[in-house]
Each structure stands twice: as C-alpha cells, then as structure tokens.
Coordinates of C-alpha atoms in Angstrom, one line a residue:
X1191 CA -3.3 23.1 14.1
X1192 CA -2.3 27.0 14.9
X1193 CA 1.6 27.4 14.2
X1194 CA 3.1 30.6 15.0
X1195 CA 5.0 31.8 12.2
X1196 CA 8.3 32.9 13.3
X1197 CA 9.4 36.6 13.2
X1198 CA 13.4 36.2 13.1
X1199 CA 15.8 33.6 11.9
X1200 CA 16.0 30.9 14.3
X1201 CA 18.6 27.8 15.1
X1202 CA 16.6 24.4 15.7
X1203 CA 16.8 22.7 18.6
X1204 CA 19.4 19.9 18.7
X1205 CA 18.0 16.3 17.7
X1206 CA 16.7 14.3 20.6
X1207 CA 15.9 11.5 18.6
X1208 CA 16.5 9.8 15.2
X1209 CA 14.2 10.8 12.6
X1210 CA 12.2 7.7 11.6
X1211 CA 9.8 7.6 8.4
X1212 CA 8.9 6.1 5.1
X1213 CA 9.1 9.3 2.6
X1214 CA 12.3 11.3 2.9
X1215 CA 12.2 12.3 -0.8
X1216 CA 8.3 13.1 -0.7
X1217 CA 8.1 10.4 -3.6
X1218 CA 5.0 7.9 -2.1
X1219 CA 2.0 9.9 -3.0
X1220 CA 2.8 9.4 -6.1
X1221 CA 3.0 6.2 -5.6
X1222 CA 0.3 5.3 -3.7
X1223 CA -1.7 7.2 -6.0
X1224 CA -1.1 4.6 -9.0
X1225 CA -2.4 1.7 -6.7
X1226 CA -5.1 3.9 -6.1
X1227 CA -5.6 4.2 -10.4
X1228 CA -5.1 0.0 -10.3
X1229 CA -6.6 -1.5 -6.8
X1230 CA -9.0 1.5 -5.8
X1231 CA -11.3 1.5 -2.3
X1232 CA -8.8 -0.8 -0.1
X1233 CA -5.3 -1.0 1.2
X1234 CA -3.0 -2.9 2.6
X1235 CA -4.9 -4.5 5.8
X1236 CA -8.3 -4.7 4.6
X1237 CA -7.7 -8.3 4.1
X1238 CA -10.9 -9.6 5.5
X1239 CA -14.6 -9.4 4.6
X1240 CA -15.9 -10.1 7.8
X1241 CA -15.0 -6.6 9.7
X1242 CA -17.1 -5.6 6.4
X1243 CA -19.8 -6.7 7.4
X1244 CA -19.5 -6.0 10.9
X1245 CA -19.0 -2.3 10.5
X1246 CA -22.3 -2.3 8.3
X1247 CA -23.7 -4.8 11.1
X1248 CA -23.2 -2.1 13.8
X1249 CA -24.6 1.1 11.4
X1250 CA -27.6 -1.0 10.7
X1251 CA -28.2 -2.4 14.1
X1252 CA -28.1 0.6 15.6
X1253 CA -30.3 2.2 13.7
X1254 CA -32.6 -0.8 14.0
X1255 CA -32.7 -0.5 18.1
X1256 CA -33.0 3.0 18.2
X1257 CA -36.5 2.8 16.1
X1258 CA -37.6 0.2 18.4
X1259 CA -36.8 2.4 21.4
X1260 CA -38.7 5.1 20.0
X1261 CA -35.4 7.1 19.5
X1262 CA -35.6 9.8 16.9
X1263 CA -32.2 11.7 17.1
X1264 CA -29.4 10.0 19.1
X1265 CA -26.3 11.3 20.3
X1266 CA -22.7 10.3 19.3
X1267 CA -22.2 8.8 22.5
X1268 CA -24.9 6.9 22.1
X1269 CA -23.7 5.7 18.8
X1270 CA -19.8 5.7 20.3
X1271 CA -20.6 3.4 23.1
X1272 CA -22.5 0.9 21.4
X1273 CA -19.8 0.9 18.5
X1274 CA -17.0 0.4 20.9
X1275 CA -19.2 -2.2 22.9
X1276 CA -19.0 -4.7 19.5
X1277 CA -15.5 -3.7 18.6
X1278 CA -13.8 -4.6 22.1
X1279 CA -15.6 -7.8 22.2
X1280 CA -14.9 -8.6 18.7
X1281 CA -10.7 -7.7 18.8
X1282 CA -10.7 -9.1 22.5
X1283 CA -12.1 -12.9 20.8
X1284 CA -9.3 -12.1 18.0
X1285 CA -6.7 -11.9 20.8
X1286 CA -7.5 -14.8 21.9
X1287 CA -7.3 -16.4 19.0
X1288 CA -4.5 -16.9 16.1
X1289 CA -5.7 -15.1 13.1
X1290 CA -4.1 -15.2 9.9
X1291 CA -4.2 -11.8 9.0
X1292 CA -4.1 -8.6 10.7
X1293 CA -7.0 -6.9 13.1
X1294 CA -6.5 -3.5 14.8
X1295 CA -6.9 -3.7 18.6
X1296 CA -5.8 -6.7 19.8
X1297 CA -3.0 -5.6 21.6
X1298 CA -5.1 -3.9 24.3
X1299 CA -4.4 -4.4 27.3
X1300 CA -7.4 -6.0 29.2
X1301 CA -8.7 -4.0 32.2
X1302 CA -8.8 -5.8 35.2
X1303 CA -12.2 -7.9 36.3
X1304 CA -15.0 -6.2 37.9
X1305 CA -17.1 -9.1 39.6
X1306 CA -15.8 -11.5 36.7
X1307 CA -16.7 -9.5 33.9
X1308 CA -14.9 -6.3 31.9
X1309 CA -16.0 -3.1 30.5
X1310 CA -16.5 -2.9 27.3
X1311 CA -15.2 0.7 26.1
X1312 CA -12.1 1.9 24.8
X1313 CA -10.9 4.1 27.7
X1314 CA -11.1 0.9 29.8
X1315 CA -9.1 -1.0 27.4
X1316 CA -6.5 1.5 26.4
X1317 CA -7.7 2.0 23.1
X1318 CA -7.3 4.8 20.8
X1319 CA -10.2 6.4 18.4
X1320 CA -8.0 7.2 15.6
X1321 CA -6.1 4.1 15.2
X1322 CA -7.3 0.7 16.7
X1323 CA -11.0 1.4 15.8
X1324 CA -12.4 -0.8 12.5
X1325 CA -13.7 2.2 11.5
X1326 CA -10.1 4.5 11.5
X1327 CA -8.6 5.6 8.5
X1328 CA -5.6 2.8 9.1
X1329 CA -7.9 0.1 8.4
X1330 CA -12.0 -0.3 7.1
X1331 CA -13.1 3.0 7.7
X1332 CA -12.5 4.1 4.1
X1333 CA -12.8 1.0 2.1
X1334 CA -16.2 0.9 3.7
X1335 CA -17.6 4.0 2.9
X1336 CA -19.2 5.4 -0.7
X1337 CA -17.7 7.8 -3.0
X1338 CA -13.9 6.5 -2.4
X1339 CA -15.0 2.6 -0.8
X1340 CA -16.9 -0.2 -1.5
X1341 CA -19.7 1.1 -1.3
X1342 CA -21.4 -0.1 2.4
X1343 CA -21.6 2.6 4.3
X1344 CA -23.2 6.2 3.2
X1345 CA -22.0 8.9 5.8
X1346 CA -24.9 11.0 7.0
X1347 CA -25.4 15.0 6.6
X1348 CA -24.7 17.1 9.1
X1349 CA -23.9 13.9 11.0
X1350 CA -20.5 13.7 12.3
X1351 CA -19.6 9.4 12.9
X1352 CA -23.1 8.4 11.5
X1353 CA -23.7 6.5 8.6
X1354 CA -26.5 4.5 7.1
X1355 CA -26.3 1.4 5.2
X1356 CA -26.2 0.8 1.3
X1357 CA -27.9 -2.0 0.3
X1358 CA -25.0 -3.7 0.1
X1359 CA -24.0 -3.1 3.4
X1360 CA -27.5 -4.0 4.8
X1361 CA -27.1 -7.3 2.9
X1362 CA -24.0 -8.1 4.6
X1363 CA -25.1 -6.4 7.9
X1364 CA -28.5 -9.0 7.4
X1365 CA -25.8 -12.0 6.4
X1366 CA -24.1 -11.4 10.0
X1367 CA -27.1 -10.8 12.1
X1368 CA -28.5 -14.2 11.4
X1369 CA -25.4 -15.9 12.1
X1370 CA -25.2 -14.4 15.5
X1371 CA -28.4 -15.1 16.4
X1372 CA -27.5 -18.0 16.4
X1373 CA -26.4 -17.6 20.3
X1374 CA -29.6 -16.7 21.0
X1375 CA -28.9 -15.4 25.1
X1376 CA -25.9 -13.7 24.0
X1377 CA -27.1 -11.8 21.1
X1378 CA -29.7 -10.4 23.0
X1379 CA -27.6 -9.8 26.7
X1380 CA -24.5 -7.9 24.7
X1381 CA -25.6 -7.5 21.2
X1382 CA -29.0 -6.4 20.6
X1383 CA -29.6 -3.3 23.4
X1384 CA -28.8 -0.2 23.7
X1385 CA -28.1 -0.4 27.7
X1386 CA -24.3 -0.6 29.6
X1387 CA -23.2 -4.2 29.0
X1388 CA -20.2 -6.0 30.8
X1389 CA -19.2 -9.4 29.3
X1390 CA -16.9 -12.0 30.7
X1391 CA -13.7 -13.8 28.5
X1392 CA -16.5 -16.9 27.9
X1393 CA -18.6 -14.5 26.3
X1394 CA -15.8 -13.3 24.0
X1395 CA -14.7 -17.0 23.3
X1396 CA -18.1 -17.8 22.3
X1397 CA -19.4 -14.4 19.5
X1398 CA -16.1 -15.5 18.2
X1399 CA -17.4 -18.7 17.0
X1400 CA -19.4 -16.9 15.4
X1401 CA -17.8 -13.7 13.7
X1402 CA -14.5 -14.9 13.3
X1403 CA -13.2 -13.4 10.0
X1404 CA -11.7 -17.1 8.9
X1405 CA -15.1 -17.9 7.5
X1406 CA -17.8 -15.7 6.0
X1407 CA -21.3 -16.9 5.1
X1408 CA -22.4 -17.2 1.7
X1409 CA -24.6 -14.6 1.1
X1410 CA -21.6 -12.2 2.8
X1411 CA -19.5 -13.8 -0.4
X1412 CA -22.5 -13.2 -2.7
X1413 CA -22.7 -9.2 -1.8
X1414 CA -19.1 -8.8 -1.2
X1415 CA -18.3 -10.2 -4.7
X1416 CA -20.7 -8.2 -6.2
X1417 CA -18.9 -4.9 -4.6
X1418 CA -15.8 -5.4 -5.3
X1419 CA -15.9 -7.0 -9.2
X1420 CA -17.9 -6.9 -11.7
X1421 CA -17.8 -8.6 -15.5
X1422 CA -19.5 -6.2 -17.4
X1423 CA -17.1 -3.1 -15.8
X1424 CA -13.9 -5.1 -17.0
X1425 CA -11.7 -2.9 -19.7
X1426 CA -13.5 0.4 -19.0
X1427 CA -11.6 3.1 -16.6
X1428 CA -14.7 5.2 -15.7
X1429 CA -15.7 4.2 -11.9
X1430 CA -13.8 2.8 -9.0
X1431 CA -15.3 -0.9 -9.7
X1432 CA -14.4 -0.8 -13.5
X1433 CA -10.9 -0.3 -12.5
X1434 CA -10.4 -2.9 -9.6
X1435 CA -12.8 -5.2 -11.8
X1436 CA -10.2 -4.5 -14.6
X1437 CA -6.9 -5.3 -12.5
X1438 CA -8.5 -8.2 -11.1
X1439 CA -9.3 -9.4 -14.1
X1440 CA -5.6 -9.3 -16.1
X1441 CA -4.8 -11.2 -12.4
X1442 CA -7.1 -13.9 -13.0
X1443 CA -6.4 -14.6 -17.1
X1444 CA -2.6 -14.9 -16.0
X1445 CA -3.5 -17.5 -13.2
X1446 CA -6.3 -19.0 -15.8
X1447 CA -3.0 -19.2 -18.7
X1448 CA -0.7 -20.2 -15.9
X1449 CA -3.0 -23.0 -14.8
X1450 CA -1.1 -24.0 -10.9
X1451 CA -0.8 -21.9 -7.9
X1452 CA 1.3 -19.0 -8.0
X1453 CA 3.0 -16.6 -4.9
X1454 CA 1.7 -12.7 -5.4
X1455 CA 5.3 -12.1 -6.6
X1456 CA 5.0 -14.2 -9.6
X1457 CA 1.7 -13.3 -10.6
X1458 CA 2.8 -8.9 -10.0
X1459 CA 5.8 -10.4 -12.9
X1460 CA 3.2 -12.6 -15.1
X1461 CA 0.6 -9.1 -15.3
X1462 CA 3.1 -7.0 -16.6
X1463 CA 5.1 -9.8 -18.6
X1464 CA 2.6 -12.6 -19.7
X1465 CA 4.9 -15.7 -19.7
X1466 CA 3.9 -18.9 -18.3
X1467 CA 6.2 -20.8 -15.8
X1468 CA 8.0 -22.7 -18.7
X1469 CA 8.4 -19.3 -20.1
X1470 CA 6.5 -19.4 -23.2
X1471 CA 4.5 -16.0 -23.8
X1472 CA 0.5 -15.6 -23.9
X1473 CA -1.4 -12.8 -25.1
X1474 CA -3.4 -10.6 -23.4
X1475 CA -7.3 -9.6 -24.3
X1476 CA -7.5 -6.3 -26.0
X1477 CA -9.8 -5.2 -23.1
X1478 CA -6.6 -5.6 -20.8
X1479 CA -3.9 -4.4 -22.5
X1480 CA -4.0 -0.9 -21.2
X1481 CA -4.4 -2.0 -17.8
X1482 CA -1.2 -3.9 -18.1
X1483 CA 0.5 -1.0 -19.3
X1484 CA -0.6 0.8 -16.3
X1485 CA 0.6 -1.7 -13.9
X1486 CA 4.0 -2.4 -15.5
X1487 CA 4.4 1.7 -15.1
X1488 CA 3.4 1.4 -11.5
X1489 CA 5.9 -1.3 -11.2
X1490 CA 8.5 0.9 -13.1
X1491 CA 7.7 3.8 -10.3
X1492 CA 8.6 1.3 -7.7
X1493 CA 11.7 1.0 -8.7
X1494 CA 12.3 4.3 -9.4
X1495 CA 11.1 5.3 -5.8
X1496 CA 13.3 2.4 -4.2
X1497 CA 16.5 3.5 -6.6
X1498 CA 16.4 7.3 -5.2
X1499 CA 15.2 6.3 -1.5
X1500 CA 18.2 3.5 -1.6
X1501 CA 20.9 6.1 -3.1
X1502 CA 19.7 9.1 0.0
X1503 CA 20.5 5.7 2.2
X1504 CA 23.7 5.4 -0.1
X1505 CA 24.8 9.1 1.0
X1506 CA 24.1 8.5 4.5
X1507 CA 26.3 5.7 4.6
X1508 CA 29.4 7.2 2.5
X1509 CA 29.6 10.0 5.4
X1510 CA 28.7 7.5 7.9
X1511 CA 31.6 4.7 7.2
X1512 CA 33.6 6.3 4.9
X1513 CA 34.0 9.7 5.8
X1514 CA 33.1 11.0 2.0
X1515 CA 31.2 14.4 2.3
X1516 CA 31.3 15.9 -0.7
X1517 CA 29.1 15.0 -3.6
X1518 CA 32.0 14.7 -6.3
X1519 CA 34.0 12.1 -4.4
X1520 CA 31.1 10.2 -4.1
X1521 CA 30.6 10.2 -7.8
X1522 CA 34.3 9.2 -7.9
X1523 CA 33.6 6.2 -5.5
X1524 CA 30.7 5.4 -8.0
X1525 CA 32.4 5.3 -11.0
X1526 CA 34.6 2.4 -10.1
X1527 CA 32.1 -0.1 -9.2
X1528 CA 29.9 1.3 -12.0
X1529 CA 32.8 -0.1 -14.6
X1530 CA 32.4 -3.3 -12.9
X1531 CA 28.9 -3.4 -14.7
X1532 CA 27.7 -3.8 -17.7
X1533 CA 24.1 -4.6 -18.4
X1534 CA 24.3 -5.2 -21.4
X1535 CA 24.8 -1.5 -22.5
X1536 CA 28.0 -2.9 -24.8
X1537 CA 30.2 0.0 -25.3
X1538 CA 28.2 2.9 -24.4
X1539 CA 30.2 5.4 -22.0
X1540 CA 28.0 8.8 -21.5
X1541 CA 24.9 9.3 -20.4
X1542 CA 23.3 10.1 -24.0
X1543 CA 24.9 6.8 -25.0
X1544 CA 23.4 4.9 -22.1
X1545 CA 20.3 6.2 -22.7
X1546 CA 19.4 5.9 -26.5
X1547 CA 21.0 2.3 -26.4
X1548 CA 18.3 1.9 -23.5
X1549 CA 15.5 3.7 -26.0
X1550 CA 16.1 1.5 -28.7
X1551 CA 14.6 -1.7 -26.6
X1552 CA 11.6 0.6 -25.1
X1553 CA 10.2 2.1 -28.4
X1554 CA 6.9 0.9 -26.9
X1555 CA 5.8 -1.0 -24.1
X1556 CA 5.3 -4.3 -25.9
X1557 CA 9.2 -3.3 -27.0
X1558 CA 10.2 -3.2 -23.9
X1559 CA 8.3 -6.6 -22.3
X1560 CA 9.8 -8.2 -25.7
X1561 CA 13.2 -7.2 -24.4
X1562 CA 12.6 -8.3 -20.6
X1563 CA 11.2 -11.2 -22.3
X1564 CA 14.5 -11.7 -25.0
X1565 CA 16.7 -11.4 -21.7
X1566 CA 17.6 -7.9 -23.7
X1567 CA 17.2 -6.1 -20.4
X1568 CA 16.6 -6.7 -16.8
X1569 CA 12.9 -6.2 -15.5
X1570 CA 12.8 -3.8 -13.0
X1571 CA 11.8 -6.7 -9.6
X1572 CA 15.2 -8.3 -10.9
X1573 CA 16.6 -4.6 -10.7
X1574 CA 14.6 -3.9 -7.2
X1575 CA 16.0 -7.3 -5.4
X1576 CA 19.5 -6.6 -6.1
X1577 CA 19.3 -3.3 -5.0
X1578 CA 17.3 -4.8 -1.9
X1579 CA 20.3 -8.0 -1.5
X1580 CA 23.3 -5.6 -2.2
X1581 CA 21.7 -3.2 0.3
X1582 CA 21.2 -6.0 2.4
X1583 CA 24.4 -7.5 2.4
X1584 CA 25.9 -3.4 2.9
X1585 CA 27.8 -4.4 -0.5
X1586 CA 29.9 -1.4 -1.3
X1587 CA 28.5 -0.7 -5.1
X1588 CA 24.1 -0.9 -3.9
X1589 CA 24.6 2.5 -5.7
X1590 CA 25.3 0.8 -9.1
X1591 CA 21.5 -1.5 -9.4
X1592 CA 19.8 2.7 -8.4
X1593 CA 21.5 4.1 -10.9
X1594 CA 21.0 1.6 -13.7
X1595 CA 17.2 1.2 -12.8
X1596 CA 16.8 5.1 -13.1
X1597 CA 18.3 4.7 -16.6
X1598 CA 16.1 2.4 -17.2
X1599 CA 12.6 4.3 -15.5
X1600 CA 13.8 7.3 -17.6
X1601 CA 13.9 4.8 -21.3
X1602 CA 10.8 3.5 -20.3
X1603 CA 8.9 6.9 -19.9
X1604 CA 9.6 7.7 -23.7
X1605 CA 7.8 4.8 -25.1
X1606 CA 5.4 5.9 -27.5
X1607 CA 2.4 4.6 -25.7
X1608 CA 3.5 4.5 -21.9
X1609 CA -0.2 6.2 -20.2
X1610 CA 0.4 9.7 -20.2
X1611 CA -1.3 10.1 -17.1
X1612 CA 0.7 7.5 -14.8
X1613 CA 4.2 8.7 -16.5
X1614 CA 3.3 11.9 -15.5
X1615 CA 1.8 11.6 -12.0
X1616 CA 3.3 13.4 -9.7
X1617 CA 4.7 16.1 -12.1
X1618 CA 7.7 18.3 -10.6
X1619 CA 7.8 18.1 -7.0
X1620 CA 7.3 13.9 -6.6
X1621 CA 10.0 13.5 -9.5
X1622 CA 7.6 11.4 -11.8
X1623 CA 8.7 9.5 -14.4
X1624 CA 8.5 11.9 -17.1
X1625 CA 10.5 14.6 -15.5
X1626 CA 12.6 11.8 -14.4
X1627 CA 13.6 11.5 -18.2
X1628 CA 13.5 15.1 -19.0
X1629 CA 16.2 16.0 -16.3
X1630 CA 18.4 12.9 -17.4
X1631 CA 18.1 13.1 -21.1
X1632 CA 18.4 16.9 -20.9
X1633 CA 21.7 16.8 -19.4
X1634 CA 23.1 15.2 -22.8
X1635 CA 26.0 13.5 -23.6
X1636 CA 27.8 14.0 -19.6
X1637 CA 30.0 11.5 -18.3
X1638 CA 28.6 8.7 -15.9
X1639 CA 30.2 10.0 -12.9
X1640 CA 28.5 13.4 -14.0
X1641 CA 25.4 12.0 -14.4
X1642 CA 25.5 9.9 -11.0
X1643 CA 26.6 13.7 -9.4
X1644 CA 23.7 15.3 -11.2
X1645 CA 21.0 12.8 -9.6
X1646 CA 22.8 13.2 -5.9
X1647 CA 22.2 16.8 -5.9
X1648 CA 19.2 17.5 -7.7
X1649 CA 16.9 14.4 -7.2
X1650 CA 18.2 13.4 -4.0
X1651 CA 19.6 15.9 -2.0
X1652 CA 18.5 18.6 -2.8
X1653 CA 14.8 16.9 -3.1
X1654 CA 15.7 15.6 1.2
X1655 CA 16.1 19.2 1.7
X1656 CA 13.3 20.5 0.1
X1657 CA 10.9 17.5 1.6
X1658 CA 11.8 18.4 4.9
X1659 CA 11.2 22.0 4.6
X1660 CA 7.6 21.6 3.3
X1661 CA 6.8 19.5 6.0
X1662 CA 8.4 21.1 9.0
X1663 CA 5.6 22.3 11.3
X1664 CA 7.7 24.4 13.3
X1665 CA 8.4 22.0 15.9
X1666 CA 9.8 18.5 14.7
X1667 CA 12.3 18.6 11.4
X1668 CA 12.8 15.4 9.2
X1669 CA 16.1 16.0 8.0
X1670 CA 18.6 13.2 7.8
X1671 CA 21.6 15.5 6.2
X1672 CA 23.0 18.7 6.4
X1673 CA 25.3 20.9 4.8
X1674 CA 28.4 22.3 6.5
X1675 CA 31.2 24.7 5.7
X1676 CA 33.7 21.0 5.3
X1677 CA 30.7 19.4 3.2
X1678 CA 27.5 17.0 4.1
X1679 CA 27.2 15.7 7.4
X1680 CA 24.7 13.1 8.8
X1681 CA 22.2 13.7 11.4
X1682 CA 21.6 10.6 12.2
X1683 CA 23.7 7.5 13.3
X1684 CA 22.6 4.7 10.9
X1685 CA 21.6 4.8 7.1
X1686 CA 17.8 4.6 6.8
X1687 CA 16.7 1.2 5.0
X1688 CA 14.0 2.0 2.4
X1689 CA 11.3 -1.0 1.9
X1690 CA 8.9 -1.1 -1.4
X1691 CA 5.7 -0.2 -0.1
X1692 CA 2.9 -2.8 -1.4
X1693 CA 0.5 -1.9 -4.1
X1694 CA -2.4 -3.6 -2.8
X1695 CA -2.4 -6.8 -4.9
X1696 CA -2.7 -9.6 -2.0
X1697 CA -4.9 -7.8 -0.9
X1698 CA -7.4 -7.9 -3.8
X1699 CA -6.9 -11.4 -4.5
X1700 CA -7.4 -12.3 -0.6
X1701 CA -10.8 -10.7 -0.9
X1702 CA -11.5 -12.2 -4.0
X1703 CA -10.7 -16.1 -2.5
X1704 CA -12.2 -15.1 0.3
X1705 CA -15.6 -14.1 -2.1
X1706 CA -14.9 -17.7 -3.7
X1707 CA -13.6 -15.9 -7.2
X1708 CA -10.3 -17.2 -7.0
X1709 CA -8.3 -19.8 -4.5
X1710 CA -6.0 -19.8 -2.3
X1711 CA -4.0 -22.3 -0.9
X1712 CA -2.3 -23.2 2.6
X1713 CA 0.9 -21.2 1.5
X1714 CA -0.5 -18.1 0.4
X1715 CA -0.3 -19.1 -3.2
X1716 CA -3.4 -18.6 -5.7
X1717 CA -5.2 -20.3 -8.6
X1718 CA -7.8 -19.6 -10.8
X1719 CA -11.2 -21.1 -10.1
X1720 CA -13.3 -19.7 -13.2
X1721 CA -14.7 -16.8 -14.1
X1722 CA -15.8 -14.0 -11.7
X1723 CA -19.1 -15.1 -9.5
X1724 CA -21.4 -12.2 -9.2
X1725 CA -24.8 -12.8 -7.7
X1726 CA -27.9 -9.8 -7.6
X1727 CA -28.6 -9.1 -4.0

C-alpha cells in the first residue's frame, strides 16, 4: 500500500467509530511466537484432518486431470475455479450440517436456483479469497504447506496459488479419493472434470457423507500421525516436528501419570506443574524437562500480557467511572485496595522488598513449581482467573491480581535456568519478560504506589501510545487514550475487555485423537491411549 507521507503537522479526523482490537500494547507477537517455539505448523482452527486432506485432494487431482487432458501449463483460473468448485460444495454440506468444530465458509449466503441447481464459485456465493477459502491464511493454508506446515503441500516456482503434493499429502489426497469414489456418478459429474459444474442441495447432502471431517479413514490417521508426531524427534529442538513431537509428548506422560480424562485447562496446569489429581507430584523424563520449562514461561507471558492489557482496560475505566485522569491519583486509588492484599509477601512494603521475598521461591524453575506446589505462591492461571473474575464482576481493585502477577512474571525471569531465549523474546519493544524484570528491579527500593505509577506510564501508557503510532497508516489511528492539558482522557466509551489468546494446545491434542494417539471423550476431555502410533507411508 502507497501512503503519502505528510508534509505539515496535521489534526486527525474526529473518531467515527470505537477502535476494536486484540493488541493495544503490541505485546501478542511475542506471544504468539512462543506457541509457535511449543505447537509449531497449526493454530487455533486447524482442528480437523479432513480439510487436510482435501486441500492436498484438490492439488493432486488437479494435477491428475490436467495430464489426462493433455494440459501442460494451466492458468490460475483454471486452477481457481476448480478449487472453489470443491470448496463451496464441501462448506455448503457443512452448513447443512452441525459440525463440532469450526469450518470457514459456511455462512455464505446461497445464491438463488438456476433450474434447481447453484453455481459453484465464490462470487456467486458471497465468498471472499482471503478469508473463507481452506486455503487462507485464517485457517489450512499454512499448516498445509512445507517449510513453516505440515508438510502436504510444496508451493510451486514461479507459480503464484500452485502447489504440488508431498508424499504425505498425496497419501492423504489418495486416502480421500477412494472414499469418494465411492459415489461413483457424483465423483465423476462434479468431482473428477475440469468442465463448469452446477450441483443441486442433494448433491451437497450426499459428498458430505462422504468428506465430512467427523470421521477420517485410516490410512488419513496413518499419514497424518506420521506428520505431525514423531517418537524418535521427542526432546530434540531442531525441526518443527521435534518440537510439536516434544510438547505433545510432556501432554501425553501427564495424561499417561494422570490416568482419567482431563479438560485442556487441567492438563496446560499438570505440563507445567506435574501433580496428579490427588495432588501428589510425578517426575518428568529428562528428555522433557526443558520443554516444560518452556511452556511454564509461555504460561508466565500469558499472564504478563493479560496483567498489562487488563491494567490499559483499568485506566480506561478510572477516567471512564470515576473521573481519575491523572496517573498519580490512580496510584493513590491502587494503593488502598493493594493493602487489602497480601499474598503471602509477609511484611514486605517496597518494591525491592516485594521482589527479593518473590526471588527467594523462584531461584530456579523447579523452585518456583516447588513453591506453586507448597501453596508458597499462586500459579499464574490462579493469578489470570481472578484478574479475569474481578474484571468480570467490574470489582474495583482488578488492578491489584495485574500488579501482583507482574511481580511475579518479573521473579520468575531471574531464575537461574528460565530459557534465555523465551525470557527474552520480544526484547524492548514487546516488553518481554526479562526487560519486564530489568525495569522493575531497576527502580529499587520505591514505594508500591510508585511502582504501580511507574508501570502505568512506562509499560502501559506510554507503550498504547507508542503502539498506536507504529501502526498508524495515515488513515485509521488505534488509540484508546489521550493526553490533555487537565490529564488523560478516553476516546472511547467503554473499557476494552482483554481475553487470553489460546496457545494452540486443543488444538494439538484434537489432531492427535483425531490420528487415534490420544482420546477424547464426549465432553471435550482427553486420556491417554498409549504411546504415539506412527506408521511408514
């Protein structure tokens, strides 16, 4: 995009809208980019094997009907129209169908009948490219590709929307087509040519008996197992399966130590604390241990990112209700709920205090699960949910849970042997953890309301402004606050209500019951099943 750079200063034009988002504080790349260190190649809706397959199905087709048509060099319409052709009549079964998981495109609206049959492109159905297509970056396009995915589909040279298959993906592409052919007349009428096809709501009903992602066929299981875990890769951190085989793995020993279903909550708590419902602890293989480290830091930057998203929404609300619009009366306001609340700090008043009493249960990680574990501090989804229910509940002191939990992300940075590289990630301008605990611990021995005032200013106000001024393309701004000559003022009419974003876990263990290396029962829950079923393909 071309942005004319302007020549003078400039006012902006007033708001016509409230800003919406998920990253005031520019803080979820960093984020995101430890899931991508613990779950790599998927995200948060790729919670089905089946559109897998399909996308590999409709490479590898393709390909297949243009050789028998004697065509050397198609076009991207050609390709275009024959994708959109098996994705509109796939999504159009789905939305006629309930479907337990999420599948882009269904909320088309159909076009109306043209001699009892539709069209079968996006333009006719209202669909968009970039976001309802299997293929966008919202949903399977990247999880299915090589380099960064699972591995299915290889993009071609010089090719712009043309891949070819791996042999994984022609494996899963092969697992399909024989299941379709199973409707003989329909596989050949809407499936298997090249030429315009028009299909009628019948037609839909039936292919969906068919591909419907609630069941896969056993050699999909056999080479989508194979893709996304592998036994041998556990405990090294060299390739995109060795990590995700390596997360996966410290998942399944807690379910195998656990030994009964478990909700993805409890099994995120059990991989960073190992205890077992009745709350005795187990160990954890040498080959995992630094994974668990890993993900008990990613965990730790949750709350972190939740305790300085939740305290901008704090600010907003102080001007908003209360009228408070300068940054030392809100410490003020602070300090007295903050000495309602102890946890278990004893008789620590300053910041340095606070701190080292908070150091002395984190001199390592295992120090600080011992401590989680001993009830000698909080763990930080206990810290997250009352920030989340206080929030919730608009309870005057949500400010008090941020600030502790900061405390807390700060103590944890300094263990010993915290990973370097996930304490680090996102260095200066995402506020990772280990500046977190420089800035903190650099300020000394300042009082609390001192401290509170610091981390208003510099990590979230000042880090709002500076957000929204990277990011401001000349034409929209994404400023919530501003300051005026009588102190902040809101620019927007409710506080904004931060959410955790998800770091990919039920996703990886929906794939895996789905691939038959773990179970899952009717109420989400999951249980170990054995060890991890690879097969050769």
């Amino acid at each position: 995009m071309s942005i004319e750079l302007p020549q003078r200063p400039f006012f902006l034009a007033p708001l016509d809208r409230e800003n919406s988002g998920v990253d005031f504080l520019g803080l979820r790349q960093a984020n995101l980019d430890m899931m991508g260190e613990m779950i790599p190649s998927i995200n948060n809706v790729t919670s089905y094997i089946r559109p897998f397959s399909l996308l590999s199905w409709i490479y590898w087709k393709f390909h297949d009907l243009c050789t028998e048509a004697g065509i050397e060099e198609a076009t991207s319409d050609d390709l275009r129209l024959f994708r959109e052709r098996i994705e509109v009549l796939f999504t159009w079964g789905a939305s006629l169908h309930e479907t337990a998981e999420r599948i882009p495109g269904i909320s088309a609206t159909p076009p109306p009948d043209q001699d009892g049959v539709k069209p079968l492109t996006f333009d006719a159905w209202g669909r968009v490219q970039s976001s309802t297509s299997l293929i966008a970056a919202l949903w399977y396009g990247p999880a299915s590709k090589t380099v960064t995915g699972l591995g299915f589909l290889s993009p071609v040279p010089g090719r712009g929307g043309f891949f070819r298959v791996s042999r994984a993906g022609a494996a899963l592409a092969q697992a399909l087509d024989n299941k379709l052919r199973e409707d003989g007349e329909r596989y050949n009428r809407l499936l298997g040519t090249l030429d315009p096809v028009e299909a009628n709501e019948s037609d839909a009903i039936a292919l969906w008996s068919l591909w419907s992602p609630e069941t896969v066929e056993h050699e999909e299981m056999a080479s989508f197992s194979s893709a996304l875990t592998s036994e041998e890769a556990i405990g090294s951190n060299d390739t995109l399966l060795s990590r995700r085989s390596t997360t996966f793995a410290l998942a399944r020993h807690h379910l195998q130590e656990v030994g009964a279903e478990q909700s993805i909550p409890k099994i995120r708590r059990g991989m960073c604390f190992s205890v077992r419902p009745d709350g005795s602890n187990y160990d954890v293989p040498t080959t995992l241990e630094e994974c668990r480290r890993k993900w008990l830091t990613l965990q730790m930057r949750q709350l972190q990112r939740l305790a300085l998203e939740t305290l901008l929404s704090w600010c907003e609300d102080q001007i908003l209700r209360y009228d408070v619009v300068d940054t030392s009366a809100m410490a003020e306001r602070f300090k007295k709920s903050w000495a309602l609340t102890e946890y278990g700090l004893g008789e620590a008043r300053n910041l340095a205090e606070l701190i080292f009493k908070l150091d002395t249960k984190s001199n390592s990680v295992e120090d600080f699960i011992r401590s989680v574990n001993t009830n000698d501090l909080p763990d930080p989804f206990s810290i997250m949910a009352e920030i989340t229910e206080k929030f919730r509940q608009r309870d005057p002191g949500f400010a008090v849970p941020c600030f502790f939990g900061l405390l807390q992300c700060a103590s944890f940075a300094g263990a010993e042997n915290a990973p370097p590289n996930m304490v680090q990630l996102g260095s200066a301008p995402r506020l990772s953890l280990r500046v977190l605990r420089h800035r903190l611990v650099g300020l000394g021995d300042v009082t609390v309301a001192e401290a509170f005032e610091y981390i208003l200013e510099a990590m979230v106000i000042s880090q709002h402004f500076s957000t929204a001024v990277n990011r401001f393309d000349g034409r929209n701004q994404r400023l919530r606050l501003a300051i005026e000559e009588t102190g902040l003022t809101a620019l927007v009419s409710s506080a904004w209500v931060p959410t955790v974003t998800e770091d990919r876990l039920a996703m990886l263990l929906t794939l895996s019951a789905q691939s038959d290396l773990v179970s899952k029962n009717f109420d989400g829950e999951f249980f170990s099943n054995g060890g991890i079923k690879n097969e050769s393909i």
